Amino acid sequence: MQKLIAIVNVIAWAGFWSFGYLALSAQVENTGQMITAAILAAFGGGVGMLAYLWLVRHTETTGYAKPANRAIKREDDEIHGEVL
């Protein structure tokens, strides 16, 4: 499953960059092409980001990558009074 998600990640980011370039390089008169390419680029970026975040979470849970440092809030760390 993780290999499939990794392949989807690569394809989605490739779509993001290629359609993003097409959206930016389209002629101003050709707004249909520009809007279509921008929508496809946004879709590719969104799918690529979701796939990347899934891969990061998967590698942390399986132990392949060390988990990110996360602070734990304690009850005695509360700030009382005015803070400048």
PDB file of C-alpha atoms in Angstrom:
ATOM      1  CA  MET A   1       0.000   0.000   0.000  1.00  0.00           C
ATOM      2  CA  GLN A   2       2.787   2.437   0.843  1.00  0.00           C
ATOM      3  CA  LYS A   3       4.384   1.882  -2.573  1.00  0.00           C
ATOM      4  CA  LEU A   4       1.094   2.734  -4.252  1.00  0.00           C
ATOM      5  CA  ILE A   5       0.788   5.913  -2.176  1.00  0.00           C
ATOM      6  CA  ALA A   6       4.396   6.805  -3.027  1.00  0.00           C
ATOM      7  CA  ILE A   7       3.663   6.391  -6.745  1.00  0.00           C
ATOM      8  CA  VAL A   8       0.529   8.534  -6.394  1.00  0.00           C
ATOM      9  CA  ASN A   9       2.643  11.127  -4.570  1.00  0.00           C
ATOM     10  CA  VAL A  10       5.178  11.352  -7.401  1.00  0.00           C
ATOM     11  CA  ILE A  11       2.527  11.492 -10.123  1.00  0.00           C
ATOM     12  CA  ALA A  12       0.495  14.123  -8.257  1.00  0.00           C
ATOM     13  CA  TRP A  13       3.494  16.401  -7.712  1.00  0.00           C
ATOM     14  CA  ALA A  14       4.524  15.974 -11.350  1.00  0.00           C
ATOM     15  CA  GLY A  15       1.014  17.020 -12.361  1.00  0.00           C
ATOM     16  CA  PHE A  16       1.180  19.985 -10.018  1.00  0.00           C
ATOM     17  CA  TRP A  17       4.417  21.280 -11.513  1.00  0.00           C
ATOM     18  CA  SER A  18       3.545  20.601 -15.149  1.00  0.00           C
ATOM     19  CA  PHE A  19       0.014  22.009 -15.032  1.00  0.00           C
ATOM     20  CA  GLY A  20       1.215  24.894 -12.890  1.00  0.00           C
ATOM     21  CA  TYR A  21       3.722  25.770 -15.576  1.00  0.00           C
ATOM     22  CA  LEU A  22       1.034  25.526 -18.229  1.00  0.00           C
ATOM     23  CA  ALA A  23      -1.239  27.797 -16.197  1.00  0.00           C
ATOM     24  CA  LEU A  24       1.482  30.391 -15.747  1.00  0.00           C
ATOM     25  CA  SER A  25       2.694  30.285 -19.347  1.00  0.00           C
ATOM     26  CA  ALA A  26      -0.736  30.386 -21.024  1.00  0.00           C
ATOM     27  CA  GLN A  27      -1.625  33.394 -23.110  1.00  0.00           C
ATOM     28  CA  VAL A  28      -3.874  35.957 -21.439  1.00  0.00           C
ATOM     29  CA  GLU A  29      -6.411  35.651 -24.251  1.00  0.00           C
ATOM     30  CA  ASN A  30      -6.764  31.896 -23.640  1.00  0.00           C
ATOM     31  CA  THR A  31      -8.444  31.996 -20.213  1.00  0.00           C
ATOM     32  CA  GLY A  32     -10.076  28.574 -20.592  1.00  0.00           C
ATOM     33  CA  GLN A  33      -6.706  26.866 -20.859  1.00  0.00           C
ATOM     34  CA  MET A  34      -5.350  28.935 -17.975  1.00  0.00           C
ATOM     35  CA  ILE A  35      -8.236  28.117 -15.618  1.00  0.00           C
ATOM     36  CA  THR A  36      -8.247  24.420 -16.539  1.00  0.00           C
ATOM     37  CA  ALA A  37      -4.511  24.109 -15.957  1.00  0.00           C
ATOM     38  CA  ALA A  38      -4.757  26.008 -12.656  1.00  0.00           C
ATOM     39  CA  ILE A  39      -7.527  23.714 -11.409  1.00  0.00           C
ATOM     40  CA  LEU A  40      -5.555  20.604 -12.390  1.00  0.00           C
ATOM     41  CA  ALA A  41      -2.438  22.021 -10.738  1.00  0.00           C
ATOM     42  CA  ALA A  42      -4.350  22.710  -7.522  1.00  0.00           C
ATOM     43  CA  PHE A  43      -5.788  19.190  -7.582  1.00  0.00           C
ATOM     44  CA  GLY A  44      -2.317  17.702  -8.117  1.00  0.00           C
ATOM     45  CA  GLY A  45      -0.878  19.782  -5.289  1.00  0.00           C
ATOM     46  CA  GLY A  46      -3.657  18.763  -2.920  1.00  0.00           C
ATOM     47  CA  VAL A  47      -3.379  15.063  -3.698  1.00  0.00           C
ATOM     48  CA  GLY A  48       0.415  15.266  -3.508  1.00  0.00           C
ATOM     49  CA  MET A  49       0.271  16.948  -0.098  1.00  0.00           C
ATOM     50  CA  LEU A  50      -2.205  14.389   1.269  1.00  0.00           C
ATOM     51  CA  ALA A  51      -0.101  11.503  -0.035  1.00  0.00           C
ATOM     52  CA  TYR A  52       3.062  13.024   1.426  1.00  0.00           C
ATOM     53  CA  LEU A  53       1.458  13.500   4.829  1.00  0.00           C
ATOM     54  CA  TRP A  54       0.171   9.912   4.751  1.00  0.00           C
ATOM     55  CA  LEU A  55       3.670   8.656   3.946  1.00  0.00           C
ATOM     56  CA  VAL A  56       5.214  10.688   6.773  1.00  0.00           C
ATOM     57  CA  ARG A  57       2.680   9.411   9.293  1.00  0.00           C
ATOM     58  CA  HIS A  58       3.123   5.835   8.057  1.00  0.00           C
ATOM     59  CA  THR A  59       6.909   5.934   8.363  1.00  0.00           C
ATOM     60  CA  GLU A  60       6.650   7.355  11.899  1.00  0.00           C
ATOM     61  CA  THR A  61       4.219   4.654  13.063  1.00  0.00           C
ATOM     62  CA  THR A  62       6.190   1.789  11.517  1.00  0.00           C
ATOM     63  CA  GLY A  63       9.459   2.999  13.024  1.00  0.00           C
ATOM     64  CA  TYR A  64      11.213   3.666   9.723  1.00  0.00           C
ATOM     65  CA  ALA A  65      11.566   7.352  10.613  1.00  0.00           C
ATOM     66  CA  LYS A  66      11.857   8.790  14.084  1.00  0.00           C
ATOM     67  CA  PRO A  67       8.777  10.695  15.267  1.00  0.00           C
ATOM     68  CA  ALA A  68       8.831  14.468  15.211  1.00  0.00           C
ATOM     69  CA  ASN A  69       9.580  16.288  18.442  1.00  0.00           C
ATOM     70  CA  ARG A  70       6.338  17.316  20.050  1.00  0.00           C
ATOM     71  CA  ALA A  71       6.047  19.326  23.243  1.00  0.00           C
ATOM     72  CA  ILE A  72       3.754  18.076  25.983  1.00  0.00           C
ATOM     73  CA  LYS A  73       1.817  20.728  27.845  1.00  0.00           C
ATOM     74  CA  ARG A  74       1.932  20.279  31.603  1.00  0.00           C
ATOM     75  CA  GLU A  75      -0.574  21.762  34.026  1.00  0.00           C
ATOM     76  CA  ASP A  76       2.083  23.656  36.033  1.00  0.00           C
ATOM     77  CA  ASP A  77       3.319  25.513  32.920  1.00  0.00           C
ATOM     78  CA  GLU A  78       0.352  27.876  32.778  1.00  0.00           C
ATOM     79  CA  ILE A  79       1.130  31.578  32.668  1.00  0.00           C
ATOM     80  CA  HIS A  80      -0.697  33.699  35.213  1.00  0.00           C
ATOM     81  CA  GLY A  81      -0.943  37.459  35.128  1.00  0.00           C
ATOM     82  CA  GLU A  82       0.017  39.941  32.464  1.00  0.00           C
ATOM     83  CA  VAL A  83       2.474  38.957  29.754  1.00  0.00           C
ATOM     84  CA  LEU A  84       4.332  41.631  27.800  1.00  0.00           C
TER      85      LEU A  84
END
